[in-house]
Amino acid sequence: MGLVNFNQLYKTVSFVLCLPCLAFAQEKSTVKFENVDIQESCYILSALDVPQFERDKGKPFLEGEFVLGDNAAYDNFQNTMRSARNMACKEVKFPQIDFTRKTILGNLASGSCAARGFEKSVLRDDSNKEIYYSVKVINSNIDACSGPGLESLNLIAVPKIQKNYKVVFSPAHSDHSAYQQYGCENGKMVARDWNGNIVQPRNISPAGGGVFGVQMDCDGTMIEKMPMAEKKLLIDSGAMNIPPPCPEGTTLDGAYCKKN
């Protein structure tokens, strides 16, 4: 019986055992992308976050996640964006895109006043014919802040995506169960959900929609509905802006602004 080369045997066994590991590692590959600059400061992005019952009436809207693969889709996107243009910008321009070589992806994300940017990642899974586009908020290392939060469509251009591939977005934007919108109807302020049903107003706004426990009378008077301790917690965490003083015609009564 010949001598066994244990070193070679170890390498062979290790290679065979790690074949599944190699397959798993190659399952998803990183996709290079380019940021698409459309001067987002020229648009009121929140104006395009339109609930279903207003979409049904024909109001312009933009999905939280979208794929633009040709000039027609890009033109429609531009027209929708122009409907939410900030009047401070006299003119807006969109970059030229060669859709024979590229596809545009958009993934709307928002952060608190502590947010300083967004981390984007694109992966390709050829075995399942899927493209994964994820966005994470990058927060500043601060204990508290106040002021408006950061919001972006996170537009990027990637190599042309084949029609038989599916794009998966993270975080997903399909859950609208937390959405609320206030409106004045028949002299009374009401809250409606994504489908237009009248619902009980929330005390604390969920991420991406609703109000922070603040209601407005139909005459424009603000009425506070949130205890001070709860409000301070939200302000300190950066999830809520510091509210203005009580409006004219009202006085501060404990934790609330009440009509005189």
mmCIF file of C-alpha atoms in Angstrom:
data_model
loop_
_atom_site.group_PDB
_atom_site.id
_atom_site.type_symbol
_atom_site.label_atom_id
_atom_site.label_comp_id
_atom_site.label_asym_id
_atom_site.label_seq_id
_atom_site.Cartn_x
_atom_site.Cartn_y
_atom_site.Cartn_z
ATOM 1 C CA MET A 1 0.000 0.000 0.000
ATOM 2 C CA GLY A 2 1.413 3.354 -1.050
ATOM 3 C CA LEU A 3 1.838 6.325 1.186
ATOM 4 C CA VAL A 4 -1.114 8.707 1.420
ATOM 5 C CA ASN A 5 -0.481 12.366 0.711
ATOM 6 C CA PHE A 6 -2.592 13.787 3.542
ATOM 7 C CA ASN A 7 -1.966 17.369 2.479
ATOM 8 C CA GLN A 8 -3.368 16.733 -1.003
ATOM 9 C CA LEU A 9 -6.220 14.664 0.438
ATOM 10 C CA TYR A 10 -7.141 17.531 2.780
ATOM 11 C CA LYS A 11 -7.238 20.002 -0.086
ATOM 12 C CA THR A 12 -9.400 17.674 -2.205
ATOM 13 C CA VAL A 13 -11.909 16.989 0.584
ATOM 14 C CA SER A 14 -12.054 20.679 1.516
ATOM 15 C CA PHE A 15 -12.756 21.651 -2.086
ATOM 16 C CA VAL A 16 -15.567 19.086 -2.418
ATOM 17 C CA LEU A 17 -17.143 20.126 0.879
ATOM 18 C CA CYS A 18 -16.996 23.814 -0.074
ATOM 19 C CA LEU A 19 -18.622 23.457 -3.482
ATOM 20 C CA PRO A 20 -22.034 24.440 -2.015
ATOM 21 C CA CYS A 21 -20.346 27.424 -0.344
ATOM 22 C CA LEU A 22 -18.904 28.505 -3.680
ATOM 23 C CA ALA A 23 -22.274 28.213 -5.361
ATOM 24 C CA PHE A 24 -23.893 30.286 -2.609
ATOM 25 C CA ALA A 25 -21.193 32.951 -2.820
ATOM 26 C CA GLN A 26 -21.704 33.241 -6.572
ATOM 27 C CA GLU A 27 -25.499 33.351 -6.293
ATOM 28 C CA LYS A 28 -25.571 37.162 -6.004
ATOM 29 C CA SER A 29 -23.112 39.569 -7.560
ATOM 30 C CA THR A 30 -22.655 43.302 -7.045
ATOM 31 C CA VAL A 31 -23.979 45.586 -9.777
ATOM 32 C CA LYS A 32 -22.240 48.871 -10.523
ATOM 33 C CA PHE A 33 -24.521 51.897 -10.802
ATOM 34 C CA GLU A 34 -24.442 55.646 -11.444
ATOM 35 C CA ASN A 35 -26.421 58.257 -9.529
ATOM 36 C CA VAL A 36 -28.942 60.167 -11.656
ATOM 37 C CA ASP A 37 -29.116 63.843 -10.669
ATOM 38 C CA ILE A 38 -32.481 65.534 -11.309
ATOM 39 C CA GLN A 39 -32.003 68.403 -8.802
ATOM 40 C CA GLU A 40 -34.355 66.947 -6.195
ATOM 41 C CA SER A 41 -34.384 70.211 -4.232
ATOM 42 C CA CYS A 42 -36.533 71.606 -7.055
ATOM 43 C CA TYR A 43 -39.391 69.235 -6.242
ATOM 44 C CA ILE A 44 -41.817 68.692 -3.388
ATOM 45 C CA LEU A 45 -41.541 64.921 -3.173
ATOM 46 C CA SER A 46 -44.228 64.625 -0.496
ATOM 47 C CA ALA A 47 -46.756 66.043 -2.991
ATOM 48 C CA LEU A 48 -46.324 62.879 -5.066
ATOM 49 C CA ASP A 49 -47.085 60.550 -2.155
ATOM 50 C CA VAL A 50 -50.742 60.291 -3.162
ATOM 51 C CA PRO A 51 -53.170 57.763 -1.599
ATOM 52 C CA GLN A 52 -55.147 55.362 -3.757
ATOM 53 C CA PHE A 53 -58.470 57.197 -3.440
ATOM 54 C CA GLU A 54 -56.887 60.360 -4.906
ATOM 55 C CA ARG A 55 -55.054 58.401 -7.609
ATOM 56 C CA ASP A 56 -58.435 57.088 -8.721
ATOM 57 C CA LYS A 57 -59.516 60.712 -9.240
ATOM 58 C CA GLY A 58 -56.578 61.346 -11.584
ATOM 59 C CA LYS A 59 -54.175 63.171 -9.252
ATOM 60 C CA PRO A 60 -50.505 62.818 -10.346
ATOM 61 C CA PHE A 61 -48.508 60.420 -8.187
ATOM 62 C CA LEU A 62 -45.228 58.566 -8.056
ATOM 63 C CA GLU A 63 -44.729 55.064 -6.720
ATOM 64 C CA GLY A 64 -42.184 54.622 -3.945
ATOM 65 C CA GLU A 65 -40.317 52.146 -6.151
ATOM 66 C CA PHE A 66 -40.145 52.155 -9.926
ATOM 67 C CA VAL A 67 -38.256 50.907 -12.981
ATOM 68 C CA LEU A 68 -37.779 53.082 -16.084
ATOM 69 C CA GLY A 69 -36.668 51.049 -19.073
ATOM 70 C CA ASP A 70 -37.475 53.200 -22.112
ATOM 71 C CA ASN A 71 -37.942 56.796 -23.262
ATOM 72 C CA ALA A 72 -41.742 56.665 -22.942
ATOM 73 C CA ALA A 73 -41.537 55.712 -19.260
ATOM 74 C CA TYR A 74 -38.852 58.357 -18.693
ATOM 75 C CA ASP A 75 -40.998 61.062 -20.354
ATOM 76 C CA ASN A 76 -43.962 60.112 -18.174
ATOM 77 C CA PHE A 77 -41.732 60.285 -15.095
ATOM 78 C CA GLN A 78 -40.536 63.769 -16.065
ATOM 79 C CA ASN A 79 -44.102 65.021 -16.534
ATOM 80 C CA THR A 80 -45.085 63.665 -13.132
ATOM 81 C CA MET A 81 -42.089 65.317 -11.477
ATOM 82 C CA ARG A 82 -42.881 68.667 -13.096
ATOM 83 C CA SER A 83 -46.321 68.579 -11.450
ATOM 84 C CA ALA A 84 -44.530 68.781 -8.082
ATOM 85 C CA ARG A 85 -41.931 71.380 -9.061
ATOM 86 C CA ASN A 86 -40.915 73.926 -6.460
ATOM 87 C CA MET A 87 -41.693 77.376 -7.844
ATOM 88 C CA ALA A 88 -38.316 78.590 -6.557
ATOM 89 C CA CYS A 89 -36.747 76.698 -9.473
ATOM 90 C CA LYS A 90 -37.565 78.508 -12.712
ATOM 91 C CA GLU A 91 -36.313 75.690 -14.902
ATOM 92 C CA VAL A 92 -35.619 72.002 -14.412
ATOM 93 C CA LYS A 93 -33.574 69.713 -16.626
ATOM 94 C CA PHE A 94 -33.354 65.944 -16.799
ATOM 95 C CA PRO A 95 -30.198 64.122 -17.911
ATOM 96 C CA GLN A 96 -30.182 62.199 -21.177
ATOM 97 C CA ILE A 97 -30.316 58.416 -20.702
ATOM 98 C CA ASP A 98 -29.430 55.795 -23.300
ATOM 99 C CA PHE A 99 -32.071 53.155 -22.605
ATOM 100 C CA THR A 100 -30.479 50.708 -25.030
ATOM 101 C CA ARG A 101 -27.682 50.369 -22.479
ATOM 102 C CA LYS A 102 -29.188 51.440 -19.148
ATOM 103 C CA THR A 103 -32.222 51.130 -16.878
ATOM 104 C CA ILE A 104 -33.222 53.678 -14.223
ATOM 105 C CA LEU A 105 -34.276 52.517 -10.757
ATOM 106 C CA GLY A 106 -35.944 54.661 -8.099
ATOM 107 C CA ASN A 107 -36.354 53.798 -4.422
ATOM 108 C CA LEU A 108 -37.961 56.523 -2.307
ATOM 109 C CA ALA A 109 -36.541 56.746 1.208
ATOM 110 C CA SER A 110 -36.835 59.257 4.025
ATOM 111 C CA GLY A 111 -35.057 59.902 7.287
ATOM 112 C CA SER A 112 -35.316 62.200 10.284
ATOM 113 C CA CYS A 113 -33.471 65.486 10.736
ATOM 114 C CA ALA A 114 -30.482 63.379 11.833
ATOM 115 C CA ALA A 115 -30.184 61.780 8.382
ATOM 116 C CA ARG A 116 -27.220 62.909 6.291
ATOM 117 C CA GLY A 117 -27.574 60.637 3.287
ATOM 118 C CA PHE A 118 -28.526 57.232 1.927
ATOM 119 C CA GLU A 119 -26.498 54.085 1.332
ATOM 120 C CA LYS A 120 -27.462 52.328 -1.916
ATOM 121 C CA SER A 121 -26.714 48.754 -2.934
ATOM 122 C CA VAL A 122 -27.598 46.733 -6.053
ATOM 123 C CA LEU A 123 -27.189 42.955 -6.334
ATOM 124 C CA ARG A 124 -27.876 40.566 -9.211
ATOM 125 C CA ASP A 125 -29.176 37.013 -8.809
ATOM 126 C CA ASP A 126 -28.987 35.228 -12.163
ATOM 127 C CA SER A 127 -30.263 31.908 -10.820
ATOM 128 C CA ASN A 128 -33.588 33.511 -9.819
ATOM 129 C CA LYS A 129 -33.451 36.259 -12.462
ATOM 130 C CA GLU A 130 -33.775 39.028 -9.868
ATOM 131 C CA ILE A 131 -32.157 42.420 -9.220
ATOM 132 C CA TYR A 132 -32.098 43.658 -5.615
ATOM 133 C CA TYR A 133 -32.020 47.399 -4.926
ATOM 134 C CA SER A 134 -31.755 48.356 -1.256
ATOM 135 C CA VAL A 135 -31.478 51.770 0.399
ATOM 136 C CA LYS A 136 -30.514 52.501 4.001
ATOM 137 C CA VAL A 137 -30.570 55.824 5.837
ATOM 138 C CA ILE A 138 -27.198 57.154 7.022
ATOM 139 C CA ASN A 139 -27.686 59.038 10.299
ATOM 140 C CA SER A 140 -25.375 61.561 11.913
ATOM 141 C CA ASN A 141 -23.894 60.668 15.284
ATOM 142 C CA ILE A 142 -25.903 63.188 17.293
ATOM 143 C CA ASP A 143 -28.103 62.849 20.374
ATOM 144 C CA ALA A 144 -30.919 65.157 19.245
ATOM 145 C CA CYS A 145 -31.923 67.442 16.397
ATOM 146 C CA SER A 146 -34.828 69.452 15.043
ATOM 147 C CA GLY A 147 -35.942 70.553 11.620
ATOM 148 C CA PRO A 148 -37.091 68.854 8.430
ATOM 149 C CA GLY A 149 -35.998 65.334 7.579
ATOM 150 C CA LEU A 150 -34.166 64.113 4.490
ATOM 151 C CA GLU A 151 -35.998 62.544 1.543
ATOM 152 C CA SER A 152 -34.779 61.205 -1.793
ATOM 153 C CA LEU A 153 -35.921 59.147 -4.773
ATOM 154 C CA ASN A 154 -32.433 57.598 -4.890
ATOM 155 C CA LEU A 155 -32.413 57.537 -8.683
ATOM 156 C CA ILE A 156 -29.686 55.377 -10.203
ATOM 157 C CA ALA A 157 -28.784 54.034 -13.641
ATOM 158 C CA VAL A 158 -27.741 50.382 -13.922
ATOM 159 C CA PRO A 159 -26.758 48.236 -16.913
ATOM 160 C CA LYS A 160 -29.815 47.380 -19.018
ATOM 161 C CA ILE A 161 -32.108 44.986 -17.127
ATOM 162 C CA GLN A 162 -33.574 42.206 -19.240
ATOM 163 C CA LYS A 163 -37.363 41.966 -19.416
ATOM 164 C CA ASN A 164 -37.397 38.501 -17.849
ATOM 165 C CA TYR A 165 -35.730 39.843 -14.681
ATOM 166 C CA LYS A 166 -37.651 41.087 -11.644
ATOM 167 C CA VAL A 167 -36.516 44.039 -9.513
ATOM 168 C CA VAL A 168 -36.920 43.602 -5.749
ATOM 169 C CA PHE A 169 -36.793 46.754 -3.611
ATOM 170 C CA SER A 170 -35.837 47.153 0.022
ATOM 171 C CA PRO A 171 -37.450 48.518 2.037
ATOM 172 C CA ALA A 172 -40.720 47.525 0.354
ATOM 173 C CA HIS A 173 -43.342 50.219 -0.233
ATOM 174 C CA SER A 174 -46.384 47.996 -0.656
ATOM 175 C CA ASP A 175 -47.695 48.290 2.916
ATOM 176 C CA HIS A 176 -49.959 51.344 3.244
ATOM 177 C CA SER A 177 -51.739 50.268 6.439
ATOM 178 C CA ALA A 178 -50.156 53.106 8.457
ATOM 179 C CA TYR A 179 -51.029 55.899 6.002
ATOM 180 C CA GLN A 180 -53.292 58.755 7.134
ATOM 181 C CA GLN A 181 -54.329 62.021 5.512
ATOM 182 C CA TYR A 182 -56.160 64.931 7.107
ATOM 183 C CA GLY A 183 -58.768 66.967 5.276
ATOM 184 C CA CYS A 184 -61.583 69.410 6.007
ATOM 185 C CA GLU A 185 -64.995 67.971 5.145
ATOM 186 C CA ASN A 186 -68.332 69.639 5.964
ATOM 187 C CA GLY A 187 -66.637 71.935 8.468
ATOM 188 C CA LYS A 188 -64.928 69.085 10.306
ATOM 189 C CA MET A 189 -61.379 67.742 10.159
ATOM 190 C CA VAL A 190 -61.281 64.026 9.369
ATOM 191 C CA ALA A 191 -58.526 61.461 8.811
ATOM 192 C CA ARG A 192 -58.700 59.020 5.895
ATOM 193 C CA ASP A 193 -56.645 55.915 5.219
ATOM 194 C CA TRP A 194 -54.967 54.877 1.943
ATOM 195 C CA ASN A 195 -58.277 53.822 0.385
ATOM 196 C CA GLY A 196 -60.239 56.854 1.571
ATOM 197 C CA ASN A 197 -61.999 55.351 4.579
ATOM 198 C CA ILE A 198 -62.509 57.655 7.574
ATOM 199 C CA VAL A 199 -60.367 56.411 10.472
ATOM 200 C CA GLN A 200 -59.399 57.418 13.989
ATOM 201 C CA PRO A 201 -56.436 59.877 13.885
ATOM 202 C CA ARG A 202 -53.161 58.500 15.201
ATOM 203 C CA ASN A 203 -51.339 60.147 18.101
ATOM 204 C CA ILE A 204 -47.898 59.323 16.699
ATOM 205 C CA SER A 205 -47.088 59.407 13.034
ATOM 206 C CA PRO A 206 -45.682 56.258 11.452
ATOM 207 C CA ALA A 207 -42.655 56.607 9.179
ATOM 208 C CA GLY A 208 -43.596 57.954 5.784
ATOM 209 C CA GLY A 209 -47.076 59.266 6.509
ATOM 210 C CA GLY A 210 -49.695 60.609 8.884
ATOM 211 C CA VAL A 211 -49.320 63.416 11.389
ATOM 212 C CA PHE A 212 -47.559 63.796 14.722
ATOM 213 C CA GLY A 213 -50.683 64.066 16.844
ATOM 214 C CA VAL A 214 -51.372 67.577 15.524
ATOM 215 C CA GLN A 215 -54.794 68.411 14.124
ATOM 216 C CA MET A 216 -56.074 71.572 12.474
ATOM 217 C CA ASP A 217 -59.564 72.992 12.750
ATOM 218 C CA CYS A 218 -61.134 73.932 9.445
ATOM 219 C CA ASP A 219 -60.499 77.605 10.255
ATOM 220 C CA GLY A 220 -56.762 76.913 10.429
ATOM 221 C CA THR A 221 -56.431 76.739 14.222
ATOM 222 C CA MET A 222 -53.945 74.190 15.475
ATOM 223 C CA ILE A 223 -55.061 71.916 18.292
ATOM 224 C CA GLU A 224 -52.421 69.871 20.104
ATOM 225 C CA LYS A 225 -53.387 66.307 20.959
ATOM 226 C CA MET A 226 -50.108 64.921 22.264
ATOM 227 C CA PRO A 227 -48.882 64.903 25.902
ATOM 228 C CA MET A 228 -45.732 66.968 26.410
ATOM 229 C CA ALA A 229 -43.636 64.022 27.641
ATOM 230 C CA GLU A 230 -44.482 62.013 24.536
ATOM 231 C CA LYS A 231 -43.793 65.017 22.299
ATOM 232 C CA LYS A 232 -40.413 65.697 23.939
ATOM 233 C CA LEU A 233 -39.372 62.091 23.290
ATOM 234 C CA LEU A 234 -40.145 62.476 19.588
ATOM 235 C CA ILE A 235 -38.357 65.833 19.352
ATOM 236 C CA ASP A 236 -35.258 64.484 21.099
ATOM 237 C CA SER A 237 -35.159 61.441 18.817
ATOM 238 C CA GLY A 238 -35.393 63.646 15.740
ATOM 239 C CA ALA A 239 -38.666 62.061 14.621
ATOM 240 C CA MET A 240 -40.646 65.274 15.172
ATOM 241 C CA ASN A 241 -39.901 68.902 14.437
ATOM 242 C CA ILE A 242 -40.133 71.479 17.214
ATOM 243 C CA PRO A 243 -43.693 72.853 16.973
ATOM 244 C CA PRO A 244 -44.385 76.578 16.547
ATOM 245 C CA PRO A 245 -45.921 78.636 19.382
ATOM 246 C CA CYS A 246 -49.684 78.544 19.837
ATOM 247 C CA PRO A 247 -51.375 80.450 16.988
ATOM 248 C CA GLU A 248 -53.236 83.709 17.451
ATOM 249 C CA GLY A 249 -56.582 83.203 19.155
ATOM 250 C CA THR A 250 -55.326 80.301 21.265
ATOM 251 C CA THR A 251 -53.424 79.968 24.525
ATOM 252 C CA LEU A 252 -51.232 77.228 25.964
ATOM 253 C CA ASP A 253 -53.164 75.197 28.528
ATOM 254 C CA GLY A 254 -50.832 72.605 29.995
ATOM 255 C CA ALA A 255 -49.782 70.467 27.046
ATOM 256 C CA TYR A 256 -52.367 71.813 24.611
ATOM 257 C CA CYS A 257 -53.142 74.882 22.506
ATOM 258 C CA LYS A 258 -56.789 75.692 23.086
ATOM 259 C CA LYS A 259 -59.062 78.305 21.596
ATOM 260 C CA ASN A 260 -59.658 81.414 23.683
#
